[in-house]
Coordinates of C-alpha atoms and ligand atoms in Angstrom, one line a residue:
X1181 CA 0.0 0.0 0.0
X1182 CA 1.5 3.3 -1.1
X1183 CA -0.4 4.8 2.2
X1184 CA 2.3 2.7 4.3
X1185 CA 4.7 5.0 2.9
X1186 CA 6.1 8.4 3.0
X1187 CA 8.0 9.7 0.2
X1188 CA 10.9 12.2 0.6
X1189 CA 12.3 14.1 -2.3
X1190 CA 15.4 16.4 -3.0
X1191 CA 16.3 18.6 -6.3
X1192 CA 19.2 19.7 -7.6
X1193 CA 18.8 22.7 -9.6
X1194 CA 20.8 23.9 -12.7
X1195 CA 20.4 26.9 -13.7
X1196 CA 22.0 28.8 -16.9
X1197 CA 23.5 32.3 -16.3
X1198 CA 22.3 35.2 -17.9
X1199 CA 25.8 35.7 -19.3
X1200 CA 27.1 36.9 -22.8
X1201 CA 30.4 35.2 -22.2
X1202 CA 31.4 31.7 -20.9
X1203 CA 32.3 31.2 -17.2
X1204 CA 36.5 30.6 -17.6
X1205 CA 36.6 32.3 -21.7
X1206 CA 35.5 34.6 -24.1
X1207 CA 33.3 32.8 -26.0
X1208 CA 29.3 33.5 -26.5
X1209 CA 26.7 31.1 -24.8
X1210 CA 24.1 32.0 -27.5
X1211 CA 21.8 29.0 -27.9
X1212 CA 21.2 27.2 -31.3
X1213 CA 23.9 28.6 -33.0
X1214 CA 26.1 26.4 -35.7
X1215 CA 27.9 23.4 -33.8
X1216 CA 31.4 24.3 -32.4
X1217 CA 31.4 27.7 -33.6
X1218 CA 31.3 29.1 -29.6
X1219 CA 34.4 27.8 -28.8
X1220 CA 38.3 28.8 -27.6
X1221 CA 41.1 27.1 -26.7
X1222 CA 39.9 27.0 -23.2
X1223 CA 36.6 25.3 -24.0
X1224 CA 38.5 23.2 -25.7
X1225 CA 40.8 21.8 -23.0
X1226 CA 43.8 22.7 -25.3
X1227 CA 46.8 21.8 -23.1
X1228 CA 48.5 25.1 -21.6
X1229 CA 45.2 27.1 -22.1
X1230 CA 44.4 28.8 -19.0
X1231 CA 40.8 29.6 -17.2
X1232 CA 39.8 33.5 -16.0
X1233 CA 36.8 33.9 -14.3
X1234 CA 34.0 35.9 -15.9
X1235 CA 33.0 38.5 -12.9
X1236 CA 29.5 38.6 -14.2
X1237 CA 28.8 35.2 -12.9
X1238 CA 30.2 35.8 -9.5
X1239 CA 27.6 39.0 -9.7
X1240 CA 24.7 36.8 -10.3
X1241 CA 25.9 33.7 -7.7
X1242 CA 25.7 36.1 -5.0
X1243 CA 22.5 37.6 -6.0
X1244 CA 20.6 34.5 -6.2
X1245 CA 22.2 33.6 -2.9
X1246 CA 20.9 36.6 -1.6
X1247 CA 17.5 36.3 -2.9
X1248 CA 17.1 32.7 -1.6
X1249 CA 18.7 33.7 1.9
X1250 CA 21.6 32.0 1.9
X1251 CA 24.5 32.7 3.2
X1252 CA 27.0 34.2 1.1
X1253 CA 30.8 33.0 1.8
X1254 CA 33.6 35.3 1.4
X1255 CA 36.3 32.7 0.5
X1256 CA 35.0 29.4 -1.6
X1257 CA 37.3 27.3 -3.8
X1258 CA 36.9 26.0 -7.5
X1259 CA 37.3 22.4 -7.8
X1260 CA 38.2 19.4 -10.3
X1261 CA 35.6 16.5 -10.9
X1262 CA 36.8 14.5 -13.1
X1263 CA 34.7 11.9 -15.4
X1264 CA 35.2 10.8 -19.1
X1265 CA 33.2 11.7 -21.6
X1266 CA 33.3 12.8 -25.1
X1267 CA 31.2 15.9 -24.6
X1268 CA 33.9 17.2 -21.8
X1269 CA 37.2 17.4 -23.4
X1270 CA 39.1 18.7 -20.6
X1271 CA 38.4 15.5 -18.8
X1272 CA 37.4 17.4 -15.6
X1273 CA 35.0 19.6 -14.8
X1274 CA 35.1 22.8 -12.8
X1275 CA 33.0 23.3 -10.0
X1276 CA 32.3 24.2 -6.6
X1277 CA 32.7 21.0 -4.0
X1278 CA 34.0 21.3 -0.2
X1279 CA 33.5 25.6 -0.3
X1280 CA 30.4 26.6 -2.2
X1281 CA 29.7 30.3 -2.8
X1282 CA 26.4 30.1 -1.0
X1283 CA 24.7 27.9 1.8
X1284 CA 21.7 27.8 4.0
X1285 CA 19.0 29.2 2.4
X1286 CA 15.2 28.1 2.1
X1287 CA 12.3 28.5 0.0
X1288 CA 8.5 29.0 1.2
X1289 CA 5.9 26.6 0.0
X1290 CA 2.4 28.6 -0.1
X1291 CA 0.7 25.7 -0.8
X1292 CA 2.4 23.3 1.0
X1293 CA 3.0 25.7 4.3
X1294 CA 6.5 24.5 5.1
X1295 CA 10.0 25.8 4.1
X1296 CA 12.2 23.7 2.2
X1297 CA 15.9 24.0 2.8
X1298 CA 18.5 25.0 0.4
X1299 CA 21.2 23.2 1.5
X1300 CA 24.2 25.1 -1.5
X1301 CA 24.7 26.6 -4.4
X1302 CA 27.7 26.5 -6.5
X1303 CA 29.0 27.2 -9.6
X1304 CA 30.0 25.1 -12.0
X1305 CA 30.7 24.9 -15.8
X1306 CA 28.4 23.0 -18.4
X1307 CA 29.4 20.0 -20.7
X1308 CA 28.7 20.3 -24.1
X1309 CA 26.1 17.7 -26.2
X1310 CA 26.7 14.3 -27.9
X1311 CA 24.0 14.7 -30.8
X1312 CA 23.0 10.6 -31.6
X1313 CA 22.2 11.0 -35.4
X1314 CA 20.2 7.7 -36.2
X1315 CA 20.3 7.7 -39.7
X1316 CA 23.9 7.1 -40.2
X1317 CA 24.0 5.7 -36.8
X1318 CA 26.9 8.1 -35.3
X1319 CA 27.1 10.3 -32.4
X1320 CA 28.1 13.8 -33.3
X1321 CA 29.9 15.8 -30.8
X1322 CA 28.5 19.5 -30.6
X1323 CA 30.9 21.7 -27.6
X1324 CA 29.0 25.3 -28.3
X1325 CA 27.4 24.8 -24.9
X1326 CA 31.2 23.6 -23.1
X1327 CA 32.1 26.5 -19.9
X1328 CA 28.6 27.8 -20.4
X1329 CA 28.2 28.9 -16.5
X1330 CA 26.1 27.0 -14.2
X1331 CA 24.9 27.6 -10.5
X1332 CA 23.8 24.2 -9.0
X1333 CA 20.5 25.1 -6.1
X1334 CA 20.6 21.7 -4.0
X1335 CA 17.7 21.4 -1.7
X1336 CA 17.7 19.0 1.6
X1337 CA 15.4 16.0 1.3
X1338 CA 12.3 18.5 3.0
X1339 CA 9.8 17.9 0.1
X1340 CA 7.7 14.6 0.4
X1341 CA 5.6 14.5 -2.7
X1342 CA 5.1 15.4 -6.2
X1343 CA 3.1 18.5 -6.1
X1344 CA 5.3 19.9 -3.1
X1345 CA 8.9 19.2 -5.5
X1346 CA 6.8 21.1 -8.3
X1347 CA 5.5 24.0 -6.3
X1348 CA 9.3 24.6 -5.2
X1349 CA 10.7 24.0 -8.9
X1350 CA 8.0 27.2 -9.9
X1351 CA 8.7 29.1 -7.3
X1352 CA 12.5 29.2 -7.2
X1353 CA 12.0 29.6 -11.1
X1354 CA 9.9 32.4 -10.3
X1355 CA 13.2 34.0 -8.3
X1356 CA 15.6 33.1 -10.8
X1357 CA 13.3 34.4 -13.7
X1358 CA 12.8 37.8 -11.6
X1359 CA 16.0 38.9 -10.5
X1360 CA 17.5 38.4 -14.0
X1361 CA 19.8 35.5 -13.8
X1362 CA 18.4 32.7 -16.0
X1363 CA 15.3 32.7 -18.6
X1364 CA 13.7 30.0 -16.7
X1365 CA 13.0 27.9 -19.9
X1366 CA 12.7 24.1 -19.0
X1367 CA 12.5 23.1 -22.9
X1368 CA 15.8 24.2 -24.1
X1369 CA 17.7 22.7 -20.7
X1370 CA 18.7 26.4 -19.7
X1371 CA 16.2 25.5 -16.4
X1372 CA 17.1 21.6 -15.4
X1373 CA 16.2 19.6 -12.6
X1374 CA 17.4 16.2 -11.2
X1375 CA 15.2 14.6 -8.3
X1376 CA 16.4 12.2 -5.8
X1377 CA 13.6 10.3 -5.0
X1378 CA 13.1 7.6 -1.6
X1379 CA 10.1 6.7 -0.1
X1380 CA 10.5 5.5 4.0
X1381 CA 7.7 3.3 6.1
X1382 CA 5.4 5.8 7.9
X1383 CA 6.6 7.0 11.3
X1384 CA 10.4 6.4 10.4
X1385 CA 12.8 8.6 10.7
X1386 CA 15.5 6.6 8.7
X1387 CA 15.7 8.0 5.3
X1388 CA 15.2 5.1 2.7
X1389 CA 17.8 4.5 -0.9
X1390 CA 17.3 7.0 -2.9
X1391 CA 17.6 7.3 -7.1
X1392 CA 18.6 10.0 -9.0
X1393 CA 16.0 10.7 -11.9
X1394 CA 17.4 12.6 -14.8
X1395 CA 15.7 13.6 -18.3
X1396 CA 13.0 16.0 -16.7
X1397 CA 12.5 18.8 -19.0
X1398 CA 9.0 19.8 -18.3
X1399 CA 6.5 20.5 -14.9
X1400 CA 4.6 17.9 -16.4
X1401 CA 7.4 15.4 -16.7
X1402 CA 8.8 15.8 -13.1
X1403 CA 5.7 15.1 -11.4
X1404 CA 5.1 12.0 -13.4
X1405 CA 8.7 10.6 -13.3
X1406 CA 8.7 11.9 -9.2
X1407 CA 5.0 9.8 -8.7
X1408 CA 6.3 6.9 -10.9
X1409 CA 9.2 6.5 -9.2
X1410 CA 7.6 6.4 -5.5
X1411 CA 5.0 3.8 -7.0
X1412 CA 8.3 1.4 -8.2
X1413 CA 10.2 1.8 -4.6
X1414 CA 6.8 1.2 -2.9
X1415 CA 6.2 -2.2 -4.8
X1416 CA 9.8 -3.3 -4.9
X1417 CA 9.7 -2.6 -1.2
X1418 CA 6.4 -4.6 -0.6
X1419 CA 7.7 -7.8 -2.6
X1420 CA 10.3 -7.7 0.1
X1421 CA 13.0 -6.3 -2.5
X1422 CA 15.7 -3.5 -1.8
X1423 CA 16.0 -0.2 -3.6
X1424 CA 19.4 -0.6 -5.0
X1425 CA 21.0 3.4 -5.4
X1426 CA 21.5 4.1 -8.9
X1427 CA 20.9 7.2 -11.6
X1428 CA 17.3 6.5 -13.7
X1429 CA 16.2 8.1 -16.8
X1430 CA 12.5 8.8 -17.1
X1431 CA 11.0 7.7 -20.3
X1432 CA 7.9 9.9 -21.0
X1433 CA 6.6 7.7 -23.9
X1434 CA 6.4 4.5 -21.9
X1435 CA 6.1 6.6 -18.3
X1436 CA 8.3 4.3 -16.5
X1437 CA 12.3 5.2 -15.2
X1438 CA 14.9 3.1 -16.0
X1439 CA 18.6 2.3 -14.8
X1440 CA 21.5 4.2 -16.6
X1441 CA 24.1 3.7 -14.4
X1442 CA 25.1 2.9 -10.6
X1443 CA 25.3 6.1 -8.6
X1444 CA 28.8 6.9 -8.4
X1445 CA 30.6 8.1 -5.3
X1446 CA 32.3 11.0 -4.3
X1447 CA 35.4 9.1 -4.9
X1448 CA 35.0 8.3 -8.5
X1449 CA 34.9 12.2 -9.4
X1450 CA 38.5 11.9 -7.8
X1451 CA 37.9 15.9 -6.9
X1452 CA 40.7 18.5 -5.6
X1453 CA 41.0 22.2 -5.6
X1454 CA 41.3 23.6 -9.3
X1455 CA 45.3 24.4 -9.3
X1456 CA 44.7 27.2 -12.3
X1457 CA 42.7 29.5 -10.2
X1458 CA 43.1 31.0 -7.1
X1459 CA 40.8 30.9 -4.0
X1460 CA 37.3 32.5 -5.1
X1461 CA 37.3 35.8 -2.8
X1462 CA 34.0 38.2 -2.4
X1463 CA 34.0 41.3 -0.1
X1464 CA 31.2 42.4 2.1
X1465 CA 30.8 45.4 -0.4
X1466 CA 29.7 43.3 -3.4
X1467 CA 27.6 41.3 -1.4
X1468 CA 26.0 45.1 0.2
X1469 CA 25.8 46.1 -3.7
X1470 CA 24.4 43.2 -4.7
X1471 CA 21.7 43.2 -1.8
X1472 CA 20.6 47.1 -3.3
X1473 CA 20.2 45.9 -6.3
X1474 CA 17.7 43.2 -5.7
X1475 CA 14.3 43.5 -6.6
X1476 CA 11.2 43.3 -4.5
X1477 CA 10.7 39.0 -4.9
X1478 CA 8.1 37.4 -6.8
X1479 CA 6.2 36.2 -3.8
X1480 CA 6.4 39.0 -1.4
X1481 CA 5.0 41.5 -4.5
X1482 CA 1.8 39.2 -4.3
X1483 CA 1.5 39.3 -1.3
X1484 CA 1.5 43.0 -1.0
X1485 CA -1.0 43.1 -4.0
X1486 CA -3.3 40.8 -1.6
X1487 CA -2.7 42.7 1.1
X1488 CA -2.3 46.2 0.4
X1489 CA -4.2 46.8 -3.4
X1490 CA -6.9 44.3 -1.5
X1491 CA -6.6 42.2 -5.3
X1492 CA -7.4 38.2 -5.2
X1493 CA -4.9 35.6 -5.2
X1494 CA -5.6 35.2 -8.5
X1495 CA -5.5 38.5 -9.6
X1496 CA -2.0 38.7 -7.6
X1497 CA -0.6 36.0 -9.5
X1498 CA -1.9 37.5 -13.0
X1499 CA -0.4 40.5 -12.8
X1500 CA 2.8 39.6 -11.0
X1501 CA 3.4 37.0 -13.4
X1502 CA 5.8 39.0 -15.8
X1503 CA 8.2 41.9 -14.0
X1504 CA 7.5 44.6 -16.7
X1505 CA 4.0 43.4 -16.5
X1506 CA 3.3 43.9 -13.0
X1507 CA 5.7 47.2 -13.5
X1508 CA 3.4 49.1 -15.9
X1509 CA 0.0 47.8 -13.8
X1510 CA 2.0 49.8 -10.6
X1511 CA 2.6 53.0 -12.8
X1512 CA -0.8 53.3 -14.1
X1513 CA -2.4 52.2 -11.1
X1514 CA -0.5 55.4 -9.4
X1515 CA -1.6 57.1 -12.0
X1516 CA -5.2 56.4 -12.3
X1517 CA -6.6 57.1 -8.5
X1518 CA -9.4 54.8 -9.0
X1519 CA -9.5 51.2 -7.1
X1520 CA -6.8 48.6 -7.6
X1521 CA -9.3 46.3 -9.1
X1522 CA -10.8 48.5 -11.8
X1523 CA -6.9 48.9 -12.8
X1524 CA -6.4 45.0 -12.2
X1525 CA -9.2 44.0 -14.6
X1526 CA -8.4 46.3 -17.3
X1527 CA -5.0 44.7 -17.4
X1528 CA -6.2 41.1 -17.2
X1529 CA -8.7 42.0 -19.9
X1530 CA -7.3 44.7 -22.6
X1531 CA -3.9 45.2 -21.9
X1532 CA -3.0 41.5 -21.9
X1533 CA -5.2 41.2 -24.6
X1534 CA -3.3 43.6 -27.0
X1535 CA 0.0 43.3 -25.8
X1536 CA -0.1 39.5 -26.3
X1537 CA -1.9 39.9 -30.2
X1538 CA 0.8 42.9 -31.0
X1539 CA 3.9 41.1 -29.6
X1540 CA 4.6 44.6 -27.8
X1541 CA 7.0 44.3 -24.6
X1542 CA 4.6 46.2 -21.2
X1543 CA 7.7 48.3 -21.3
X1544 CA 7.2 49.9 -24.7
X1545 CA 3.8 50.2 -25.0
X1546 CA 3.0 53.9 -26.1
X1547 CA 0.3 55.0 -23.9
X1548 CA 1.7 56.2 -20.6
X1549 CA -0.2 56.0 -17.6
X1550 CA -1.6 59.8 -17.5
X1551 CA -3.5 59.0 -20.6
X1552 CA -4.7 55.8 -19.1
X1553 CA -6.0 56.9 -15.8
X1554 CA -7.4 60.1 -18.0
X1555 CA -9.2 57.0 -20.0
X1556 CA -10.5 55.3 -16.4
X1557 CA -11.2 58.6 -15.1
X1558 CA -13.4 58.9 -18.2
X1559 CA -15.3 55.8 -18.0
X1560 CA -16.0 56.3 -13.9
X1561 CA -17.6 59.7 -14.5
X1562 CA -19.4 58.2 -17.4
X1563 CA -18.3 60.6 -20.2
X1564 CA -18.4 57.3 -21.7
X1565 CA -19.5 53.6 -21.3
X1566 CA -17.5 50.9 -21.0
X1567 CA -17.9 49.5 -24.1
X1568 CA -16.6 52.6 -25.8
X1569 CA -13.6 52.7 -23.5
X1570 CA -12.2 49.8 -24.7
X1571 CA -12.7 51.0 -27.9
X1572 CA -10.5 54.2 -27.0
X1573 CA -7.7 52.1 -25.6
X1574 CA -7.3 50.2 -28.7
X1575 CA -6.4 53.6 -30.3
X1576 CA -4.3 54.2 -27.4
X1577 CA -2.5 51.3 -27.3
X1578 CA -1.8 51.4 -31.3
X1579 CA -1.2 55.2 -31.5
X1580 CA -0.3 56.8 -28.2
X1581 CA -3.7 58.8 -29.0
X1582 CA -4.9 61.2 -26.4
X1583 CA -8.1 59.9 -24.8
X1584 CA -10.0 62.8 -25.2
X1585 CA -9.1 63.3 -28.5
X1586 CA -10.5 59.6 -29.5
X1587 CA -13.4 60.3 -27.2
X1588 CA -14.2 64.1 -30.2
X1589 CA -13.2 62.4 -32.9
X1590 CA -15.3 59.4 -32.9
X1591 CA -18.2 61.3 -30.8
X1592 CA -18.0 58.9 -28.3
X1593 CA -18.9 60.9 -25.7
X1594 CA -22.5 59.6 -23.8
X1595 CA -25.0 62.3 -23.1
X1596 CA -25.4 63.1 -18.8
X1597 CA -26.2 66.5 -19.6
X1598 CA -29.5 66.5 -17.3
X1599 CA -31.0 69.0 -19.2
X1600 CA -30.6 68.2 -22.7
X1601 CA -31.7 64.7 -21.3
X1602 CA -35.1 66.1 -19.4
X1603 CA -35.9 67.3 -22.9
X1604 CA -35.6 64.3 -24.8
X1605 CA -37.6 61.9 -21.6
X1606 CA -40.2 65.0 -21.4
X1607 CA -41.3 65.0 -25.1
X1608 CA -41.6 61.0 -24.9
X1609 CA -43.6 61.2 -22.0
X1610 CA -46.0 63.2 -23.5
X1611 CA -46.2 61.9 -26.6
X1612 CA -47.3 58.3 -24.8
X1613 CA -50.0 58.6 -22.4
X1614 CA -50.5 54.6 -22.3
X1615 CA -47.2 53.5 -21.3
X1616 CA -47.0 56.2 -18.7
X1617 CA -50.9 54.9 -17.7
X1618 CA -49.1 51.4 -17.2
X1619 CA -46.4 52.2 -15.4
X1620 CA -47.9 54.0 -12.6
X1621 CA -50.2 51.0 -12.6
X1622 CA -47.6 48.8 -12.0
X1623 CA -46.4 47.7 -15.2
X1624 CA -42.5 48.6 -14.4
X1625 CA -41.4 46.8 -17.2
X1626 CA -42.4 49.9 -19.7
X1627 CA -39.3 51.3 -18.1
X1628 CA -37.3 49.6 -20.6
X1629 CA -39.5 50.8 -23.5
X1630 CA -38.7 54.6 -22.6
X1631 CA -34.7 53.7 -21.8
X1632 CA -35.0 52.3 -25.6
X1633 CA -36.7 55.3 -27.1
X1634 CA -34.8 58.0 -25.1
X1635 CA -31.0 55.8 -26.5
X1636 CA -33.0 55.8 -30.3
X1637 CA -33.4 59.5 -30.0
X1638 CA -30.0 60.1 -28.8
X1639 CA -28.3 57.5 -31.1
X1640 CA -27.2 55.0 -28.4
X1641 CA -25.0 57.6 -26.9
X1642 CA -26.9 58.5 -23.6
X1643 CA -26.0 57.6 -20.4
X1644 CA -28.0 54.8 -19.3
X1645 CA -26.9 55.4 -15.5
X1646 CA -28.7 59.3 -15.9
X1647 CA -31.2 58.0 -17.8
X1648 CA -32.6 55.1 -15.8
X1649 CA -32.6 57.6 -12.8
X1650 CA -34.9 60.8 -14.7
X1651 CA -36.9 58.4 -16.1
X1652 CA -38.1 57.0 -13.0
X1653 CA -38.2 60.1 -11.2
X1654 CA -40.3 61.6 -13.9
X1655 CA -42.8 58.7 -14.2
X1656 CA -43.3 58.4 -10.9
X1657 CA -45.6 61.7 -11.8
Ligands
LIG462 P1 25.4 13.6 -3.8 O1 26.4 14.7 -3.6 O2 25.9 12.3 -3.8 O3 24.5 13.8 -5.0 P2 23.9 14.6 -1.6 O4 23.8 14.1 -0.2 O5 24.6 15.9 -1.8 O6 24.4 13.6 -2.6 O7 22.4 14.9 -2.0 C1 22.0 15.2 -3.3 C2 20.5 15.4 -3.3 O8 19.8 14.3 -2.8 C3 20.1 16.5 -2.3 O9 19.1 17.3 -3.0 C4 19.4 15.8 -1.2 O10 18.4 16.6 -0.6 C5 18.9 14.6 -1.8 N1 18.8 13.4 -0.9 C6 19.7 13.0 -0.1 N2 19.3 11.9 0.6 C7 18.0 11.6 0.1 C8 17.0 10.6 0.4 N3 17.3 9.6 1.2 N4 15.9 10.7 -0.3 C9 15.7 11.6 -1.2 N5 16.5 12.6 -1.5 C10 17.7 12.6 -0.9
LIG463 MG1 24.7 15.4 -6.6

């Protein structure tokens, strides 16, 4: 019974830089271009070819720290791991092992209400691609991707299912995503996860084997692999078997993992400190720089959107979603002095709307936030209806068109001049003596006739709001 048993999960993390350059040379990390045309000597492993650190990453390392409250260390060391493989010509890797830039940090589950631990993050260089061409059955080497910097987020075993390993996965994505270190994208690898996945009796406290599941390039795909993969150790387990420690590839089109290889040890990767560069050294100043420079998170601006614009969850989530998004809702909300959800709804409706069918970024759209909140200001003291303000923001949006010049030149404008409206409700009122007759005998529904005659006479532009209210007064006699 899977019920006997509790599962216990922890990811490791890599995440692609946001760099132009490589982490140890000069050359680009551009994705898709021509194979092994971004590479240099170093990349290369080229013997007498020497690593120098790109600063940039060492900016970003510390920033993510920062924004998932680790500690930052001041001295951390590069190391050697060494493996063979065709895709990693050096026949080492650099990374981080015994001194990682950043430890002890956490992430809060919403959902799930518990933290999750981050246990390190280091950096570490990428390997490059062996490309298995079937037709002529060879395996193509392409090393564009080699020294293409990586920071490795590994969590503590805290998550114990599925739906609590993906919550995390979005949510640190969310982080990386917003403070402008990695584009967050799962499909082309720049985003990757590995889960280690065990499954103990309930009420232990003795961690059971776990496997390593690679190959999980999608939300989707994780919480299938994690879910199958706690179903297999739950039935080996019950047929009195042992979990045997290994590394498993998930196979989406039969959804089932498989063994790829015996976990190896520490001691396989034969590791020691990186003899071609010195001791990693950060000063309390970069770290205080970096710290000023950090956005407000993607999880505390909900919050405040909950708790100070009074918006739904939902609403929260919509229009934090995208920074520039949520940055041009906050300018024309200033802007517009009207409530947060009158803003919030526009944005989830219209702006969305055309900024998704034009392809325009929220932070070159050409109306600016005067001319918006001039447009809601508009609507709210019913100069014109709804209807017709979306059809002034459509100019707006394409042109950069004044409101109030849309509103003249299309004669949008809705009629709440009382007095030109008496005239038009008095003449109808005379000119029917039935209908009135039925109304004050309790036939309200004739209401709606006059709103229809007093919107023909006015060709559709009165305001039904004023109307509605002289109309009743008046034929109430
Ligand atoms: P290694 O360095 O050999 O990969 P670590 O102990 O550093 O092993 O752990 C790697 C990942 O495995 C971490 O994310 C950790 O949380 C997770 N992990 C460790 N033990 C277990 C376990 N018993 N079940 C599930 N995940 C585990
Ligand atoms: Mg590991």
């Amino acid at each position: 019974m899977i019920s006997d048993f509790q599962p216990v999960i922890g990811l490791e993390v890599h995440a692609q830089l946001l760099t132009t350059s490589k982490l140890f040379s000069t050359a680009g990390t551009t994705f898709g271009a021509e194979p092994n045309t971004h590479t240099t000597p170093v990349c290369l492993g080229f013997p007498g070819a020497l690593p120098v650190l790109n600063a940039r990453v060492v900016e970003l390392a510390i920033r993510t720290g920062l924004a998932l409250e680790c500690r930052v260390n001041e001295k951390s060391e590069w190391s050697r791991k060494h493996y063979f493989y065709p895709d990693s010509p050096k026949g080492y890797q650099i990374t981080q092992y015994e001194f990682p830039i950043c430890e002890w940090g956490g992430v809060t589950l919403e959902l799930a209400g518990k933290r999750v631990r981050i246990r390190r993050i280091h950096i570490e260089e990428d390997a490059g691609k062996s490309v298995h061409d079937a037709a002529d059955g060879l395996t193509l080497v392409d090393l564009n991707r080699v020294g293409t910097p990586l920071l490795e987020i590994v969590s503590e075993p805290d998550l114990r299912s599925a739906d609590e390993a993906v919550e995390y996965l979005k949510i640190l994505r969310d982080v990386l995503v917003s403070i402008g270190v990695n584009d967050g994208n799962l499909e082309e690898g720049s985003f990757r996860c590995d889960a280690n996945v065990s499954v103990m009796r309930k009420g232990s406290e003795v961690y059971g084997t776990r496997c390593e599941l690679k190959n999980l390039n999608s939300f989707r795909n994780i919480k299938l692999a994690i879910d199958t993969e706690i179903a297999r150790h739950v039935d080996v387990l019950e047929g009195g078997g042992t979990i045997a420690q290994e590394t498993r590839l998930f196979d989406v089109n039969r959804g089932e993992t498989r063994s790829m290889r015996s976990k190896e040890d520490a001691q396989d990767y034969r590791y020691f400190p990186e003899p071609d560069l010195p001791l990693l050294l950060v000063t309390p100043e970069e770290i205080a720089r970096a710290k000023a420079t950090l956005p407000e998170l993607p999880q505390a601006k909900r919050r405040r959107y909950v708790e100070r614009l009074k918006l739904t969850e939902y609403d929260a989530g919509v229009l934090t979603a995208e920074r520039g998004f949520s940055e041009l809702f906050e300018r024309c909300q200033a802007a517009a002095g009207v409530e947060p959800k009158k803003v919030a709804n526009w944005f989830i409706g219209e702006v969305s709307r055309l900024l998704n069918e034009s392809g325009v970024k929220p932070g070159e759209v050409k109306f600016s936030p005067a001319q918006f909140a001039a447009l809601l200001m508009a609507i709210d003291a019913g100069t014109i209806s709804q209807n017709a303000g979306k059809e002034v923001f459509g100019e707006m949006f394409h042109s950069g068109a004044e409101p109030a010049e849309v509103i003249a030149r299309k004669g949008l404008a809705q009629v709440s001049d009382t007095g030109a409206l008496e005239k038009v409700i008095d003449e109808l009122i005379a000119a029917n003596p039935p209908n009135v007759a039925a109304y004050r005998a309790g036939k309200v529904q004739v209401l709606g006739f006059f709103v229809g005659q007093v919107m023909k006479a006015l060709k559709g532009k009165g305001n039904p709001k004023v109307i509605n209210e002289l109309l009743e007064q008046k034929l109430k006699g």
